[in-house]
Coordinates of N, CA, C and O in Angstrom, one line a residue:
M28 N 107.7 70.9 50.6 CA 107.5 72.0 52.0 C 106.2 71.0 52.5 O 105.7 70.2 52.0
E29 N 106.2 71.1 53.8 CA 105.3 70.3 54.6 C 104.5 71.4 55.5 O 105.3 72.4 55.9
I30 N 103.1 71.3 55.7 CA 102.4 72.2 56.6 C 101.9 71.1 57.8 O 101.1 70.3 57.5
W31 N 102.0 71.5 59.0 CA 101.3 70.7 60.1 C 100.0 71.6 60.5 O 99.9 73.0 60.5
I32 N 99.0 70.8 60.1 CA 97.6 71.5 60.3 C 96.7 70.6 61.3 O 96.9 69.4 61.5
N33 N 95.8 71.4 61.6 CA 94.5 71.1 62.2 C 93.4 71.4 61.4 O 93.1 72.4 61.3
P34 N 92.5 70.5 60.8 CA 91.6 70.8 59.8 C 90.6 71.6 60.4 O 89.9 72.5 59.6
A35 N 90.7 71.7 61.7 CA 89.6 72.7 62.6 C 89.6 74.0 62.6 O 89.0 74.7 62.9
C36 N 90.9 74.3 62.3 CA 91.7 75.6 62.6 C 91.6 76.4 61.5 O 91.9 76.1 60.2
S37 N 90.8 77.5 61.5 CA 90.4 78.6 60.2 C 91.8 79.2 59.8 O 92.0 79.3 58.7
K38 N 93.0 79.3 60.5 CA 94.1 79.6 60.2 C 94.9 78.6 59.2 O 95.5 79.1 58.3
C39 N 94.6 77.6 59.6 CA 95.2 76.2 58.7 C 94.6 76.3 57.5 O 95.2 76.2 56.3
R40 N 93.2 76.4 57.6 CA 92.5 76.5 56.3 C 92.7 77.7 55.4 O 93.0 77.5 54.1
S41 N 93.0 79.0 55.9 CA 93.7 79.9 54.9 C 94.8 79.9 54.6 O 95.0 80.2 53.3
A42 N 95.8 79.1 55.3 CA 97.2 78.8 54.7 C 96.9 78.0 53.5 O 97.7 78.3 52.6
L43 N 96.3 76.8 53.7 CA 96.1 75.9 52.7 C 95.6 76.8 51.3 O 95.7 76.4 50.3
T44 N 94.5 77.3 51.6 CA 94.0 78.4 50.4 C 95.0 78.9 49.8 O 94.9 78.9 48.5
L45 N 95.9 79.9 50.4 CA 96.9 80.6 49.7 C 97.9 79.9 49.3 O 98.4 80.0 47.9
L46 N 98.4 78.6 49.6 CA 99.3 77.7 49.3 C 98.8 77.2 47.7 O 99.2 77.1 46.9
D47 N 97.3 77.1 47.8 CA 96.7 76.3 46.7 C 96.7 77.4 45.6 O 96.9 77.2 44.4
A48 N 96.3 78.5 46.0 CA 96.0 80.0 44.9 C 97.7 80.1 44.6 O 97.7 80.4 43.0
E49 N 98.5 79.8 45.2 CA 100.1 80.1 44.6 C 100.8 78.9 43.9 O 101.8 78.9 43.5
G50 N 99.7 78.0 43.7 CA 100.4 76.7 43.1 C 101.2 75.8 43.9 O 102.5 75.1 43.2
A51 N 101.9 76.1 45.1 CA 102.8 75.4 46.0 C 102.5 74.0 45.8 O 101.4 73.3 45.8
D52 N 103.8 73.2 45.8 CA 104.0 71.9 46.0 C 104.2 71.6 47.7 O 105.0 72.2 48.0
Y53 N 103.2 71.1 48.3 CA 103.3 70.7 49.6 C 102.6 69.5 50.2 O 101.6 69.0 49.3
T54 N 102.9 69.2 51.3 CA 102.6 67.9 52.1 C 101.9 68.2 53.3 O 102.3 69.1 54.2
V55 N 100.5 67.9 53.4 CA 99.7 68.3 54.6 C 100.0 66.9 55.8 O 100.0 66.0 55.6
R56 N 100.4 67.4 56.9 CA 100.5 66.5 58.2 C 99.3 67.1 58.9 O 99.7 68.2 59.9
R57 N 98.8 66.2 59.2 CA 97.4 66.3 60.2 C 98.1 66.0 61.5 O 98.0 64.7 62.1
Y58 N 98.6 66.8 62.4 CA 99.4 66.7 63.5 C 98.8 65.7 64.5 O 99.5 65.7 65.7
L59 N 97.5 66.1 64.6 CA 96.7 65.7 65.6 C 96.8 63.9 65.7 O 96.4 63.3 66.4
E60 N 96.6 63.8 64.0 CA 96.5 62.2 63.9 C 98.0 61.6 63.8 O 98.0 60.5 64.3
D61 N 98.6 62.4 63.1 CA 100.1 61.8 63.1 C 100.9 62.7 63.8 O 101.8 63.8 63.5
V62 N 101.0 62.5 65.0 CA 101.8 63.2 66.2 C 103.2 63.0 65.7 O 103.8 62.0 65.8
P63 N 103.8 64.3 66.0 CA 105.3 64.5 65.8 C 106.0 64.0 67.1 O 105.4 64.2 68.3
S64 N 107.0 63.3 66.7 CA 108.0 62.8 68.2 C 108.4 63.8 68.5 O 108.7 65.1 68.2
E65 N 109.3 63.8 69.8 CA 110.0 64.5 70.4 C 111.1 65.3 69.7 O 111.5 66.3 69.5
D66 N 111.6 64.3 68.7 CA 112.7 64.7 68.0 C 112.5 65.3 66.7 O 113.3 66.3 66.6
E67 N 110.9 65.0 66.1 CA 110.3 66.0 65.1 C 110.3 67.4 65.6 O 110.4 68.3 64.9
I68 N 109.8 67.7 66.8 CA 109.5 69.0 67.3 C 110.8 69.5 67.8 O 110.9 70.9 67.4
R69 N 111.8 69.1 68.0 CA 113.3 69.7 68.4 C 113.8 70.1 66.9 O 114.0 71.2 67.0
A70 N 113.6 69.4 66.1 CA 113.9 69.6 64.8 C 113.2 70.9 64.0 O 113.4 71.6 63.5
V71 N 111.8 70.9 64.3 CA 111.0 72.0 63.8 C 111.4 73.5 64.7 O 111.6 74.3 64.2
L72 N 111.5 72.9 66.0 CA 112.1 74.4 66.9 C 113.5 74.7 66.2 O 113.5 76.2 66.0
D73 N 114.3 74.1 65.9 CA 115.6 74.4 65.4 C 115.4 75.3 64.2 O 115.8 76.1 63.7
R74 N 114.6 74.8 63.4 CA 114.2 75.3 61.8 C 113.6 76.6 62.1 O 113.6 77.3 61.3
L75 N 112.7 76.6 63.3 CA 111.7 78.1 63.4 C 112.8 79.1 64.0 O 112.7 80.1 63.9
G76 N 113.9 78.6 64.9 CA 114.8 79.3 65.6 C 113.9 79.8 66.9 O 114.3 81.1 67.5
L77 N 113.2 78.7 67.6 CA 112.1 79.3 68.7 C 112.3 78.3 69.7 O 113.0 77.1 69.5
E78 N 112.0 78.5 70.9 CA 111.8 77.6 71.9 C 110.4 77.0 72.1 O 109.4 77.6 71.4
P79 N 110.5 75.7 72.8 CA 108.9 74.9 72.7 C 107.9 76.1 73.3 O 106.7 75.8 72.8
W80 N 108.5 76.9 74.2 CA 106.9 77.5 74.9 C 106.6 78.9 73.9 O 105.4 79.2 74.1
D81 N 107.6 79.1 72.6 CA 107.2 80.1 71.9 C 106.1 79.6 71.1 O 105.1 80.1 70.5
I82 N 105.8 78.2 70.8 CA 104.8 77.6 69.8 C 103.9 76.9 70.6 O 103.0 75.9 69.9
T83 N 103.7 77.3 72.0 CA 102.6 76.5 72.8 C 101.5 77.2 73.1 O 101.6 78.3 73.3
R84 N 100.6 76.5 72.7 CA 99.3 77.2 73.0 C 98.7 77.0 74.3 O 98.1 76.3 74.7
T85 N 99.1 78.2 75.0 CA 99.0 78.3 76.6 C 97.5 78.2 77.1 O 97.3 78.3 78.2
Q86 N 96.6 78.7 76.2 CA 95.2 78.8 76.6 C 94.6 77.6 76.5 O 93.2 77.8 76.8
E87 N 95.2 76.6 75.9 CA 94.3 75.3 75.8 C 93.9 75.0 77.0 O 94.7 75.0 77.8
A88 N 92.7 73.9 77.2 CA 92.3 73.5 78.7 C 93.3 72.4 79.0 O 93.8 72.6 80.1
E89 N 94.1 71.9 77.9 CA 95.2 70.8 78.4 C 96.4 71.9 79.0 O 97.0 70.9 80.0
A90 N 96.8 72.7 78.5 CA 97.7 73.6 79.3 C 97.6 73.9 80.5 O 98.4 74.0 81.2
K91 N 96.3 74.1 80.5 CA 95.9 74.8 81.9 C 95.9 73.7 82.9 O 96.5 73.7 84.1
E92 N 95.5 72.4 82.5 CA 95.3 71.5 83.4 C 96.9 71.0 83.6 O 97.3 70.7 85.0
L93 N 97.7 70.9 82.7 CA 99.4 70.9 83.0 C 100.0 72.0 83.9 O 100.8 71.7 84.4
G94 N 99.4 73.2 84.0 CA 100.0 74.2 84.7 C 101.1 74.8 83.7 O 101.9 75.5 84.5
L95 N 101.0 74.8 82.4 CA 102.2 75.2 81.8 C 102.6 76.5 81.9 O 103.8 76.9 81.6
K96 N 101.7 77.3 82.2 CA 102.0 78.9 82.4 C 102.9 79.3 83.8 O 103.8 80.4 83.6
E97 N 102.9 78.3 84.6 CA 103.7 78.2 85.5 C 105.4 77.6 85.6 O 106.1 77.6 86.4
W98 N 105.1 77.0 84.4 CA 106.4 75.9 84.0 C 107.7 77.0 83.9 O 107.2 78.4 83.3
P99 N 109.1 76.8 84.2 CA 110.0 77.6 83.8 C 110.1 77.5 82.6 O 110.0 76.9 81.7
R100 N 110.8 78.6 82.0 CA 111.0 78.8 80.4 C 112.7 79.1 80.2 O 113.2 80.2 80.1
D101 N 113.4 78.0 80.4 CA 114.7 78.1 80.6 C 115.4 76.7 79.9 O 114.5 76.0 79.5
D102 N 116.6 76.7 79.4 CA 117.1 75.5 79.0 C 117.1 74.1 80.1 O 117.0 73.0 79.3
A103 N 117.0 74.2 81.0 CA 116.7 73.2 82.1 C 115.3 72.4 81.8 O 115.1 71.2 82.0
A104 N 114.4 73.2 81.6 CA 112.8 72.9 81.4 C 112.8 72.7 79.9 O 111.5 72.1 79.4
R105 N 113.5 72.8 79.0 CA 113.2 72.7 77.5 C 112.5 71.2 77.0 O 111.9 71.2 76.3
G106 N 113.4 70.1 77.8 CA 113.0 68.9 77.6 C 111.5 68.7 78.0 O 110.7 67.9 77.3
R107 N 111.0 69.1 79.3 CA 109.7 68.9 79.7 C 109.0 69.6 78.7 O 107.7 68.8 78.6
W108 N 109.1 70.7 78.3 CA 108.1 71.4 77.0 C 107.8 70.6 76.1 O 106.8 70.3 75.6
I109 N 109.1 70.1 75.8 CA 109.1 69.4 74.3 C 108.4 68.0 74.6 O 107.5 67.4 73.7
A110 N 108.4 67.4 75.6 CA 107.7 66.1 76.2 C 106.3 66.5 76.1 O 105.4 65.6 75.6
A111 N 106.0 67.6 76.7 CA 104.6 68.1 76.7 C 103.8 68.2 75.3 O 102.7 67.7 75.1
L112 N 104.4 68.8 74.5 CA 103.8 69.1 72.9 C 104.0 67.8 72.5 O 102.8 67.3 71.6
A113 N 104.7 66.5 72.7 CA 104.7 65.4 71.9 C 103.4 64.7 72.2 O 102.9 63.7 71.7
A114 N 103.4 64.7 73.8 CA 102.2 63.9 74.5 C 101.0 64.7 74.1 O 99.9 64.1 74.3
H115 N 100.7 66.0 74.1 CA 99.7 66.7 73.9 C 99.5 67.7 72.7 O 99.7 69.0 72.7
P116 N 99.6 67.1 71.6 CA 99.7 67.8 70.2 C 98.9 68.9 70.2 O 99.2 70.0 69.3
R117 N 97.7 68.9 70.8 CA 97.0 70.0 70.6 C 97.5 71.4 70.9 O 96.8 72.4 70.6
L118 N 98.5 71.2 71.7 CA 98.7 72.3 72.3 C 99.9 72.9 71.2 O 100.5 74.1 71.6
V119 N 100.4 72.1 70.3 CA 101.3 73.0 69.4 C 100.7 74.0 68.5 O 99.5 73.6 68.1
Q120 N 101.2 75.0 68.3 CA 100.8 76.2 67.6 C 100.7 75.9 66.2 O 101.5 75.1 65.6
R121 N 99.7 76.5 65.3 CA 99.5 76.1 64.1 C 99.1 77.0 63.3 O 98.5 78.2 63.6
P122 N 99.3 76.9 61.7 CA 99.8 76.1 61.0 C 101.5 76.3 61.0 O 101.9 77.3 61.2
I123 N 102.2 74.9 60.9 CA 103.6 75.3 60.7 C 104.0 74.8 59.6 O 103.7 73.7 59.0
I124 N 104.7 75.7 58.9 CA 105.1 75.4 57.3 C 106.9 75.2 57.6 O 107.6 76.0 57.9
T125 N 107.1 74.0 57.1 CA 108.8 73.7 56.9 C 108.9 74.2 55.6 O 108.6 73.5 54.7
A126 N 109.9 74.8 55.3 CA 110.3 75.5 54.0 C 111.2 74.5 53.4 O 112.1 73.9 53.9
E127 N 111.4 75.1 52.0 CA 112.2 74.1 51.0 C 113.8 74.4 51.7 O 114.7 73.8 51.2
D128 N 114.0 75.7 52.0 CA 115.4 75.6 52.5 C 115.7 75.6 53.9 O 117.1 76.0 54.3
G129 N 115.1 74.6 54.5 CA 115.4 74.1 55.9 C 115.1 75.0 57.0 O 115.1 74.8 58.1
T130 N 114.5 76.2 56.5 CA 113.6 76.8 57.7 C 112.5 76.5 57.8 O 111.8 75.7 57.1
A131 N 111.6 77.4 58.8 CA 110.3 76.8 59.3 C 109.4 78.2 59.3 O 110.6 79.3 60.2
V132 N 108.6 78.3 59.3 CA 107.8 79.4 60.0 C 106.1 79.1 60.7 O 105.6 78.0 59.8
V133 N 105.9 79.8 61.4 CA 104.3 79.6 62.3 C 103.5 80.7 61.3 O 103.8 81.6 61.3
A134 N 102.7 79.8 60.4 CA 102.1 80.5 59.3 C 100.8 80.9 59.7 O 99.8 80.3 59.0
R135 N 100.6 81.9 60.5 CA 99.2 82.5 61.1 C 98.9 83.6 60.2 O 97.5 83.7 60.5
T136 N 99.6 83.9 59.4 CA 98.9 85.2 58.6 C 99.7 84.9 57.2 O 100.5 84.2 56.8
D137 N 98.9 85.5 56.1 CA 99.3 85.6 54.9 C 100.6 85.8 54.8 O 101.1 85.2 53.9
E138 N 101.2 86.9 55.3 CA 102.6 87.1 55.0 C 103.3 86.1 55.4 O 104.4 86.0 54.9
A139 N 103.1 85.5 56.6 CA 103.9 84.4 56.9 C 103.8 83.0 56.0 O 104.8 82.7 55.6
V140 N 102.8 82.9 55.1 CA 102.7 81.8 54.4 C 103.7 82.3 53.1 O 104.6 81.7 52.3
R141 N 103.5 83.7 52.9 CA 104.3 84.0 51.7 C 105.6 83.8 52.1 O 106.5 83.5 50.8
D142 N 105.8 84.4 53.1 CA 107.6 84.1 53.4 C 108.1 82.7 53.2 O 108.9 82.6 52.6
A143 N 107.1 81.8 53.5 CA 107.7 80.4 53.7 C 107.9 80.1 52.0 O 108.5 79.2 51.5
L144 N 106.6 80.6 51.2 CA 106.8 80.3 49.8 C 107.9 80.8 48.9 O 108.5 80.3 48.0
S145 N 108.5 82.0 49.6 CA 109.6 82.7 48.9 C 110.9 82.1 49.3 O 111.8 82.6 48.8
R146 N 110.9 81.0 50.1 CA 112.3 80.6 50.6 C 112.8 79.3 49.8 O 112.1 78.5 49.1

């Protein structure tokens, strides 16, 4: 399993602590340094079963500068959202865990981390 984290994020640190406590085998991806490509973001969205606007941190300053709250949330705009996430990785919700079974979860709670561990 892989976990996308921002080390400054308390939710990410909590998820790592729980993974360690459970003895999980995982790889850390510091996605602000190792920025996911548009294709990687698409793949994670498919694994999550979500749309790009569902994993976008719209309260970030970059989101406000881009005017993301005003962007359409439809199939025609999907590529634009994905491009924005790849260009501005700080906008990606975190942490995201890609599970062994090919799925993924946004692991902001202990329950979500445990869910990823059970897959």
